[in-house]
Amino acid sequence: MKNYVNSDFSDHLNIGSQWFLRTPERALEQAYKMALKIKDIELEHFAGDKVSSQSGDYSQNVLDCFQTDVEKYLKIIKIRVVEFKVSRFFIKNSNYAFLDKLKLIDEVLSRYKNEDLELSNSNVVAYSQKPTLTKLESHQQPPKNSSQLTSKLSLENIEPVTKKTGIFPRSIGRTFRKITNDMSPSSEQEVLRNFQASRKITKRAINCLLLLILIPLLTQELSKKFFILPAVEHFRSVESTPIFLNWEMKEEALKQLQSFEEELKFDNLLKHSPQISVEAMEEKISLKAEELAEEFKHKSNSAVANVFADLLGLFAFAVVVVINKKGVIAIKNLLNEIIYGLSDSAKAFIIILFTDIFVGFHSPHGWEVILESIASHLGIAADRNAIFLFIATFPVILDTIFKYWVFRYLNQISPSAVATLKNMNE
């Protein structure tokens, strides 16, 4: 049986190695097919030009369909190109027959390199955005690349909150400009463009947020179930391999075995239950010990597999962030709009809620549960001294950062929210 298991595992290992050796060729071929699909759309509907509103006379909904397909193909291309580069780094191959395909892929990527949200072309601002966003952005460093610059174009024409007033109050000027804009013949088209741009940003932010949540989770679960856990069980199937990873597992197994033994003795002492001989009791205890050993050996294997699966999940999260930078920017803008669009009392309520959870009086118990759960997930014995040291330092650092943020930023962006926060704390 053991030889059959080893042979079956060797076959799977050979198949996996062959699949891995073909990874560069397979990834590049998939990216090349996606690039050809983009070229087909350009040749068939946009006379060979880039898919944009300037290249074809289409309605907005039709153009959105083409742009959605192109964005989907571009994401696949970027993922496969990263896969191609990483796998080629580990697999040495001097064959350069792929250069023509790679050249076409680079042409397509360079053509859509500066492609961004429609909001960047119109320089419009959604009416739902609050001017307080500008003050927050004004404290950040200037954008270092085109994607960061594009994300700020929608905010560059908003007047800063802390700008000094002139002879007349700023509210009079804002009211006059609002009336002028409302009376403009192009006001309806402006509102429509603002709404379309805001909807596109929201859709992109939601899609990116779902990808950031689902892809790491699926990567962690699927890789653990189908690849990592079987490999760990195979290498830990040797009899000399310890059953328990740490003393906590051993102590828990001994407690369960002791509880089972006491339960048998209690049932044996009851008058209405059948008497059990000492040999039968010892046999049942021995079977229970074997069952516990098998159970905790599987727990140990699962904990070892969790380490590698979690690393793959983090790697998948980083890949999504690097590839989908526009989506990350859209998420940041959407969160800024939601958070800074809240009322002062709502801001104060959310701040008090989160600070009491993470740095409040009862937060040490929560941190203790979280750290013990992480240690159990990774198969590490929970060191009480290390946990107490973490609880004594990390929440204090968080509280300091929070107070600095309130003093440095929130006090200038929304002084009324700070006043409401102080009144609610008192």
Short mmCIF file of C-alpha atoms in Angstrom, two decimals:
data_model
loop_
_atom_site.label_atom_id
_atom_site.label_comp_id
_atom_site.label_asym_id
_atom_site.label_seq_id
_atom_site.Cartn_x
_atom_site.Cartn_y
_atom_site.Cartn_z
CA MET A 1 0.00 0.00 0.00
CA LYS A 2 2.83 2.36 0.89
CA ASN A 3 4.60 1.60 -2.41
CA TYR A 4 1.39 2.32 -4.29
CA VAL A 5 1.01 5.67 -2.52
CA ASN A 6 4.64 6.58 -3.28
CA SER A 7 4.23 5.58 -6.93
CA ASP A 8 1.02 7.57 -7.27
CA PHE A 9 2.64 10.60 -5.66
CA SER A 10 5.66 10.29 -7.98
CA ASP A 11 3.37 10.24 -11.01
CA HIS A 12 1.58 13.34 -9.78
CA LEU A 13 4.93 14.98 -9.09
CA ASN A 14 6.14 14.27 -12.62
CA ILE A 15 2.94 15.64 -14.11
CA GLY A 16 3.26 18.74 -11.95
CA SER A 17 6.89 19.26 -12.95
CA GLN A 18 6.03 18.97 -16.65
CA TRP A 19 3.19 21.43 -16.19
CA PHE A 20 5.55 23.85 -14.41
CA LEU A 21 8.20 23.56 -17.15
CA ARG A 22 5.61 24.59 -19.73
CA THR A 23 4.47 27.58 -17.66
CA PRO A 24 6.41 30.29 -19.61
CA GLU A 25 5.17 29.02 -22.97
CA ARG A 26 1.60 28.61 -21.72
CA ALA A 27 1.44 32.03 -20.03
CA LEU A 28 2.88 33.84 -23.05
CA GLU A 29 0.50 32.06 -25.41
CA GLN A 30 -2.53 33.12 -23.36
CA ALA A 31 -1.30 36.72 -23.21
CA TYR A 32 -0.71 36.65 -26.98
CA LYS A 33 -4.28 35.43 -27.62
CA MET A 34 -5.69 38.26 -25.49
CA ALA A 35 -3.56 40.79 -27.40
CA LEU A 36 -4.91 39.41 -30.69
CA LYS A 37 -8.47 39.82 -29.41
CA ILE A 38 -7.78 43.48 -28.64
CA LYS A 39 -6.28 43.92 -32.12
CA ASP A 40 -9.38 42.33 -33.66
CA ILE A 41 -11.66 44.79 -31.83
CA GLU A 42 -9.52 47.71 -32.99
CA LEU A 43 -9.45 46.57 -36.64
CA GLU A 44 -13.13 45.67 -36.83
CA HIS A 45 -14.73 48.56 -34.97
CA PHE A 46 -12.16 51.37 -34.62
CA ALA A 47 -10.27 51.27 -37.94
CA GLY A 48 -7.14 49.95 -36.24
CA ASP A 49 -6.95 52.75 -33.68
CA LYS A 50 -7.09 52.53 -29.92
CA VAL A 51 -10.49 51.79 -28.37
CA SER A 52 -11.65 55.23 -27.22
CA SER A 53 -14.38 57.78 -27.82
CA GLN A 54 -12.15 59.67 -30.29
CA SER A 55 -11.61 56.64 -32.55
CA GLY A 56 -15.20 55.61 -33.20
CA ASP A 57 -18.66 57.15 -33.43
CA TYR A 58 -20.46 55.02 -30.85
CA SER A 59 -22.87 55.76 -28.05
CA GLN A 60 -21.64 55.69 -24.47
CA ASN A 61 -23.19 52.31 -23.68
CA VAL A 62 -21.70 50.68 -26.78
CA LEU A 63 -18.31 52.23 -26.01
CA ASP A 64 -18.52 50.94 -22.44
CA CYS A 65 -18.99 47.40 -23.77
CA PHE A 66 -15.84 47.62 -25.89
CA GLN A 67 -13.83 49.24 -23.10
CA THR A 68 -14.97 46.60 -20.58
CA ASP A 69 -13.76 43.81 -22.89
CA VAL A 70 -10.46 45.58 -23.52
CA GLU A 71 -9.88 46.12 -19.80
CA LYS A 72 -10.62 42.46 -19.13
CA TYR A 73 -8.16 41.37 -21.82
CA LEU A 74 -5.51 43.79 -20.53
CA LYS A 75 -5.79 42.42 -16.99
CA ILE A 76 -5.32 38.87 -18.29
CA ILE A 77 -2.32 40.00 -20.36
CA LYS A 78 -0.67 41.66 -17.35
CA ILE A 79 -1.24 38.61 -15.14
CA ARG A 80 0.16 36.24 -17.76
CA VAL A 81 3.16 38.47 -18.46
CA VAL A 82 4.02 38.49 -14.74
CA GLU A 83 3.59 34.71 -14.69
CA PHE A 84 5.84 34.45 -17.76
CA LYS A 85 8.60 36.57 -16.21
CA VAL A 86 8.53 34.83 -12.82
CA SER A 87 8.49 31.31 -14.27
CA ARG A 88 11.19 32.15 -16.83
CA PHE A 89 13.40 33.39 -13.97
CA PHE A 90 13.34 29.89 -12.44
CA ILE A 91 13.33 27.96 -15.74
CA LYS A 92 16.45 28.61 -17.78
CA ASN A 93 15.72 28.52 -21.50
CA SER A 94 17.85 29.99 -24.27
CA ASN A 95 15.13 29.69 -26.93
CA TYR A 96 13.98 33.16 -28.08
CA ALA A 97 11.26 32.08 -30.52
CA PHE A 98 8.72 33.99 -28.44
CA LEU A 99 10.12 37.46 -29.22
CA ASP A 100 7.57 38.23 -31.97
CA LYS A 101 4.66 37.41 -29.67
CA LEU A 102 6.21 39.43 -26.86
CA LYS A 103 6.70 42.38 -29.21
CA LEU A 104 3.00 42.40 -30.12
CA ILE A 105 2.04 42.18 -26.45
CA ASP A 106 4.32 45.13 -25.61
CA GLU A 107 2.76 47.18 -28.42
CA VAL A 108 -0.73 46.59 -27.06
CA LEU A 109 0.31 47.34 -23.46
CA SER A 110 2.17 50.51 -24.46
CA ARG A 111 -0.85 51.70 -26.45
CA TYR A 112 -3.10 51.43 -23.41
CA LYS A 113 -0.45 52.35 -20.84
CA ASN A 114 -1.86 55.83 -20.27
CA GLU A 115 -5.44 54.69 -20.60
CA ASP A 116 -7.33 55.69 -17.47
CA LEU A 117 -10.72 56.73 -16.22
CA GLU A 118 -12.85 58.90 -18.45
CA LEU A 119 -12.82 61.40 -15.63
CA SER A 120 -9.25 62.35 -16.52
CA ASN A 121 -10.27 63.54 -19.99
CA SER A 122 -13.11 65.74 -18.96
CA ASN A 123 -11.64 67.21 -15.75
CA VAL A 124 -15.07 67.13 -14.19
CA VAL A 125 -15.96 66.70 -10.54
CA ALA A 126 -18.94 64.78 -9.26
CA TYR A 127 -21.34 67.00 -7.36
CA SER A 128 -21.51 64.47 -4.56
CA GLN A 129 -17.83 64.95 -3.69
CA LYS A 130 -17.01 67.13 -0.74
CA PRO A 131 -14.44 69.94 -0.91
CA THR A 132 -12.82 68.51 2.23
CA LEU A 133 -11.15 65.89 0.05
CA THR A 134 -8.82 68.51 -1.34
CA LYS A 135 -7.38 69.33 2.04
CA LEU A 136 -6.62 65.69 2.65
CA GLU A 137 -4.91 65.36 -0.74
CA SER A 138 -2.99 68.60 -0.20
CA HIS A 139 -1.00 67.04 2.65
CA GLN A 140 0.15 64.14 0.49
CA GLN A 141 3.23 64.11 -1.70
CA PRO A 142 2.88 65.05 -5.37
CA PRO A 143 2.06 62.12 -7.66
CA LYS A 144 5.07 60.26 -8.97
CA ASN A 145 3.39 58.49 -11.89
CA SER A 146 0.62 59.02 -14.37
CA SER A 147 -1.92 56.83 -12.57
CA GLN A 148 -1.60 58.85 -9.35
CA LEU A 149 -1.79 62.07 -11.35
CA THR A 150 -4.99 60.91 -13.03
CA SER A 151 -6.62 60.12 -9.71
CA LYS A 152 -6.05 63.71 -8.57
CA LEU A 153 -7.29 65.45 -11.71
CA SER A 154 -10.85 65.18 -10.47
CA LEU A 155 -9.91 67.21 -7.37
CA GLU A 156 -7.51 69.82 -8.68
CA ASN A 157 -10.16 72.45 -9.47
CA ILE A 158 -11.79 72.36 -6.02
CA GLU A 159 -11.03 75.35 -3.86
CA PRO A 160 -9.10 74.41 -0.69
CA VAL A 161 -11.03 74.63 2.56
CA THR A 162 -8.39 76.64 4.38
CA LYS A 163 -7.85 79.22 1.64
CA LYS A 164 -7.90 82.72 3.02
CA THR A 165 -10.85 84.92 2.16
CA GLY A 166 -10.58 88.12 0.20
CA ILE A 167 -12.72 91.26 0.37
CA PHE A 168 -15.96 89.34 -0.15
CA PRO A 169 -16.89 86.11 1.60
CA ARG A 170 -16.11 82.94 -0.36
CA SER A 171 -19.71 81.74 -0.05
CA ILE A 172 -20.90 84.61 -2.29
CA GLY A 173 -18.43 83.64 -4.99
CA ARG A 174 -19.39 79.98 -4.78
CA THR A 175 -23.08 80.81 -5.00
CA PHE A 176 -22.52 83.02 -8.04
CA ARG A 177 -20.45 80.32 -9.78
CA LYS A 178 -23.09 77.70 -9.03
CA ILE A 179 -25.83 79.84 -10.56
CA THR A 180 -23.66 80.51 -13.62
CA ASN A 181 -22.94 76.81 -14.07
CA ASP A 182 -26.61 75.88 -13.67
CA MET A 183 -27.64 78.42 -16.33
CA SER A 184 -24.99 77.21 -18.77
CA PRO A 185 -26.38 75.44 -21.91
CA SER A 186 -23.98 72.55 -21.36
CA SER A 187 -24.93 71.99 -17.73
CA GLU A 188 -27.03 68.88 -18.51
CA GLN A 189 -24.20 67.28 -20.49
CA GLU A 190 -21.83 68.20 -17.66
CA VAL A 191 -24.04 66.53 -15.07
CA LEU A 192 -24.39 63.46 -17.29
CA ARG A 193 -20.64 63.19 -17.78
CA ASN A 194 -20.09 63.58 -14.04
CA PHE A 195 -22.60 60.83 -13.32
CA GLN A 196 -21.08 58.46 -15.89
CA ALA A 197 -17.57 59.07 -14.60
CA SER A 198 -18.67 58.60 -10.96
CA ARG A 199 -20.50 55.39 -11.87
CA LYS A 200 -17.45 54.05 -13.68
CA ILE A 201 -15.19 54.82 -10.71
CA THR A 202 -17.63 53.11 -8.32
CA LYS A 203 -17.90 50.00 -10.51
CA ARG A 204 -14.13 49.78 -10.81
CA ALA A 205 -13.67 50.22 -7.06
CA ILE A 206 -16.23 47.50 -6.23
CA ASN A 207 -14.72 45.09 -8.76
CA CYS A 208 -11.22 45.68 -7.41
CA LEU A 209 -12.40 45.25 -3.82
CA LEU A 210 -14.02 41.91 -4.68
CA LEU A 211 -10.83 40.79 -6.41
CA LEU A 212 -8.72 41.80 -3.39
CA ILE A 213 -10.95 39.68 -1.15
CA LEU A 214 -11.82 36.66 -3.29
CA ILE A 215 -8.57 35.96 -5.15
CA PRO A 216 -6.33 35.64 -2.02
CA LEU A 217 -8.96 33.55 -0.23
CA LEU A 218 -9.47 31.22 -3.19
CA THR A 219 -5.71 30.96 -3.72
CA GLN A 220 -5.17 30.06 -0.07
CA GLU A 221 -7.97 27.49 0.11
CA LEU A 222 -7.45 25.79 -3.27
CA SER A 223 -3.66 25.63 -3.03
CA LYS A 224 -3.89 24.15 0.47
CA LYS A 225 -6.53 21.58 -0.44
CA PHE A 226 -5.16 20.32 -3.75
CA PHE A 227 -1.38 20.87 -3.57
CA ILE A 228 0.16 21.83 -0.25
CA LEU A 229 -1.74 19.62 2.21
CA PRO A 230 -1.27 16.39 0.18
CA ALA A 231 2.46 17.15 -0.15
CA VAL A 232 2.80 17.84 3.59
CA GLU A 233 0.92 14.65 4.49
CA HIS A 234 3.20 12.69 2.16
CA PHE A 235 6.44 14.02 3.65
CA ARG A 236 5.14 13.74 7.23
CA SER A 237 3.85 10.18 6.78
CA VAL A 238 7.11 8.78 8.20
CA GLU A 239 6.61 7.10 11.58
CA SER A 240 9.44 9.07 13.17
CA THR A 241 7.66 12.35 12.44
CA PRO A 242 6.30 13.87 15.68
CA ILE A 243 2.53 13.89 16.03
CA PHE A 244 2.35 17.18 17.94
CA LEU A 245 3.90 20.44 16.73
CA ASN A 246 3.92 22.02 20.19
CA TRP A 247 3.20 21.28 23.80
CA GLU A 248 -0.27 22.86 23.67
CA MET A 249 -1.49 20.20 21.21
CA LYS A 250 -0.08 17.44 23.40
CA GLU A 251 -1.69 18.89 26.51
CA GLU A 252 -5.05 19.18 24.75
CA ALA A 253 -4.87 15.54 23.58
CA LEU A 254 -4.00 14.34 27.09
CA LYS A 255 -6.95 16.27 28.54
CA GLN A 256 -9.32 14.68 26.03
CA LEU A 257 -7.96 11.20 26.76
CA GLN A 258 -8.21 11.77 30.51
CA SER A 259 -11.79 13.02 30.16
CA PHE A 260 -12.67 9.93 28.10
CA GLU A 261 -11.15 7.63 30.73
CA GLU A 262 -13.03 9.35 33.58
CA GLU A 263 -16.27 9.11 31.61
CA LEU A 264 -15.78 5.36 31.17
CA LYS A 265 -15.10 4.90 34.90
CA PHE A 266 -18.16 6.96 35.78
CA ASP A 267 -20.39 4.87 33.50
CA ASN A 268 -18.90 1.71 34.97
CA LEU A 269 -19.78 2.81 38.52
CA LEU A 270 -23.43 3.48 37.70
CA LYS A 271 -25.72 0.68 38.85
CA HIS A 272 -28.05 0.72 35.80
CA SER A 273 -25.18 0.46 33.28
CA PRO A 274 -23.48 -2.87 32.36
CA GLN A 275 -20.19 -3.55 34.07
CA ILE A 276 -17.03 -3.23 31.96
CA SER A 277 -13.94 -5.30 32.67
CA VAL A 278 -10.55 -3.71 33.16
CA GLU A 279 -9.27 -5.27 29.90
CA ALA A 280 -12.21 -3.88 27.90
CA MET A 281 -11.69 -0.45 29.43
CA GLU A 282 -8.00 -0.50 28.56
CA GLU A 283 -8.85 -1.53 24.99
CA LYS A 284 -11.31 1.34 24.60
CA ILE A 285 -8.76 3.80 26.01
CA SER A 286 -6.15 2.47 23.57
CA LEU A 287 -8.51 2.92 20.61
CA LYS A 288 -9.32 6.45 21.77
CA ALA A 289 -5.59 7.24 22.02
CA GLU A 290 -5.02 6.08 18.43
CA GLU A 291 -7.98 8.14 17.27
CA LEU A 292 -6.64 11.23 19.03
CA ALA A 293 -3.16 10.63 17.57
CA GLU A 294 -4.61 10.50 14.05
CA GLU A 295 -6.70 13.60 14.68
CA PHE A 296 -3.83 15.70 16.01
CA LYS A 297 -1.47 14.48 13.30
CA HIS A 298 -3.93 15.84 10.76
CA LYS A 299 -4.10 19.11 12.75
CA SER A 300 -0.32 19.38 12.67
CA ASN A 301 -0.23 18.74 8.91
CA SER A 302 -2.96 21.34 8.40
CA ALA A 303 -1.04 23.92 10.47
CA VAL A 304 2.15 23.37 8.42
CA ALA A 305 0.13 23.65 5.20
CA ASN A 306 -1.47 26.89 6.47
CA VAL A 307 1.95 28.59 6.55
CA PHE A 308 2.65 27.99 2.86
CA ALA A 309 -0.97 28.57 1.78
CA ASP A 310 -1.07 31.92 3.61
CA LEU A 311 2.15 32.99 1.89
CA LEU A 312 0.60 32.16 -1.49
CA GLY A 313 -2.50 34.12 -0.51
CA LEU A 314 -0.39 37.16 0.39
CA PHE A 315 1.48 36.81 -2.89
CA ALA A 316 -1.84 36.71 -4.80
CA PHE A 317 -2.99 39.84 -2.93
CA ALA A 318 0.23 41.66 -3.86
CA VAL A 319 -0.13 40.62 -7.50
CA VAL A 320 -3.70 41.98 -7.63
CA VAL A 321 -2.56 45.28 -6.08
CA VAL A 322 0.35 45.65 -8.52
CA ILE A 323 -1.65 44.72 -11.62
CA ASN A 324 -4.84 46.62 -10.78
CA LYS A 325 -3.40 49.96 -9.63
CA LYS A 326 -6.28 51.90 -11.15
CA GLY A 327 -8.75 49.88 -9.10
CA VAL A 328 -6.79 50.57 -5.91
CA ILE A 329 -6.84 54.29 -6.68
CA ALA A 330 -10.60 54.08 -7.33
CA ILE A 331 -11.10 52.33 -3.96
CA LYS A 332 -9.13 55.05 -2.19
CA ASN A 333 -11.15 57.82 -3.85
CA LEU A 334 -14.45 56.06 -3.11
CA LEU A 335 -13.54 55.59 0.56
CA ASN A 336 -12.48 59.22 0.83
CA GLU A 337 -15.78 60.32 -0.67
CA ILE A 338 -17.79 58.09 1.69
CA ILE A 339 -15.88 58.84 4.88
CA TYR A 340 -15.44 62.56 4.44
CA GLY A 341 -19.01 62.89 3.17
CA LEU A 342 -20.42 61.73 6.51
CA SER A 343 -21.86 64.15 9.01
CA ASP A 344 -19.77 65.29 11.96
CA SER A 345 -21.71 63.16 14.45
CA ALA A 346 -21.35 60.09 12.21
CA LYS A 347 -17.60 60.66 11.92
CA ALA A 348 -17.27 61.00 15.68
CA PHE A 349 -19.37 57.85 16.25
CA ILE A 350 -17.25 55.73 13.86
CA ILE A 351 -13.99 57.05 15.34
CA ILE A 352 -15.08 56.28 18.92
CA LEU A 353 -16.34 52.83 17.89
CA PHE A 354 -13.09 51.79 16.22
CA THR A 355 -10.81 53.29 18.85
CA ASP A 356 -12.71 51.59 21.69
CA ILE A 357 -12.47 48.25 19.85
CA PHE A 358 -8.73 48.41 19.10
CA VAL A 359 -7.27 50.66 21.81
CA GLY A 360 -10.04 50.88 24.37
CA PHE A 361 -10.34 49.49 27.90
CA HIS A 362 -11.59 46.07 26.78
CA SER A 363 -9.35 45.78 23.71
CA PRO A 364 -6.64 43.60 25.41
CA HIS A 365 -9.08 40.69 25.59
CA GLY A 366 -9.82 41.01 21.88
CA TRP A 367 -6.13 41.21 20.97
CA GLU A 368 -5.47 38.14 23.11
CA VAL A 369 -8.12 36.12 21.28
CA ILE A 370 -6.81 37.27 17.88
CA LEU A 371 -3.18 36.40 18.66
CA GLU A 372 -4.07 33.00 20.10
CA SER A 373 -6.18 32.22 17.02
CA ILE A 374 -3.29 33.18 14.71
CA ALA A 375 -0.87 31.02 16.72
CA SER A 376 -3.25 28.06 16.57
CA HIS A 377 -3.75 28.57 12.82
CA LEU A 378 0.00 28.43 12.21
CA GLY A 379 0.68 25.64 14.70
CA ILE A 380 2.70 27.84 17.07
CA ALA A 381 2.47 27.60 20.84
CA ALA A 382 0.94 30.78 22.23
CA ASP A 383 3.58 32.44 24.42
CA ARG A 384 1.74 34.37 27.10
CA ASN A 385 4.65 36.71 27.77
CA ALA A 386 4.96 37.61 24.08
CA ILE A 387 1.20 38.19 23.85
CA PHE A 388 1.17 40.45 26.92
CA LEU A 389 4.19 42.36 25.59
CA PHE A 390 2.41 42.91 22.27
CA ILE A 391 -0.75 44.07 24.02
CA ALA A 392 1.26 46.47 26.18
CA THR A 393 2.93 48.16 23.19
CA PHE A 394 0.97 47.86 19.94
CA PRO A 395 -2.38 49.40 21.10
CA VAL A 396 -0.41 52.27 22.64
CA ILE A 397 1.30 52.92 19.29
CA LEU A 398 -2.08 52.81 17.53
CA ASP A 399 -3.54 55.26 20.05
CA THR A 400 -0.62 57.65 19.51
CA ILE A 401 -1.01 57.50 15.72
CA PHE A 402 -4.75 58.11 16.04
CA LYS A 403 -4.28 61.15 18.29
CA TYR A 404 -1.68 62.58 15.91
CA TRP A 405 -4.07 62.06 12.97
CA VAL A 406 -6.84 63.90 14.83
CA PHE A 407 -4.51 66.76 15.73
CA ARG A 408 -2.70 67.00 12.38
CA TYR A 409 -5.40 66.32 9.77
CA LEU A 410 -8.93 66.00 11.14
CA ASN A 411 -8.58 69.19 13.18
CA GLN A 412 -7.90 71.15 9.96
CA ILE A 413 -10.27 69.27 7.65
CA SER A 414 -13.29 69.14 9.94
CA PRO A 415 -12.94 71.10 13.22
CA SER A 416 -16.62 70.57 14.01
CA ALA A 417 -16.09 66.79 13.91
CA VAL A 418 -13.25 67.16 16.43
CA ALA A 419 -15.49 69.24 18.68
CA THR A 420 -18.25 66.64 18.42
CA LEU A 421 -15.71 63.90 19.21
CA LYS A 422 -14.53 65.73 22.34
CA ASN A 423 -18.12 66.25 23.53
CA MET A 424 -19.00 62.56 22.98
CA ASN A 425 -15.87 61.44 24.85
CA GLU A 426 -16.72 63.68 27.77
#
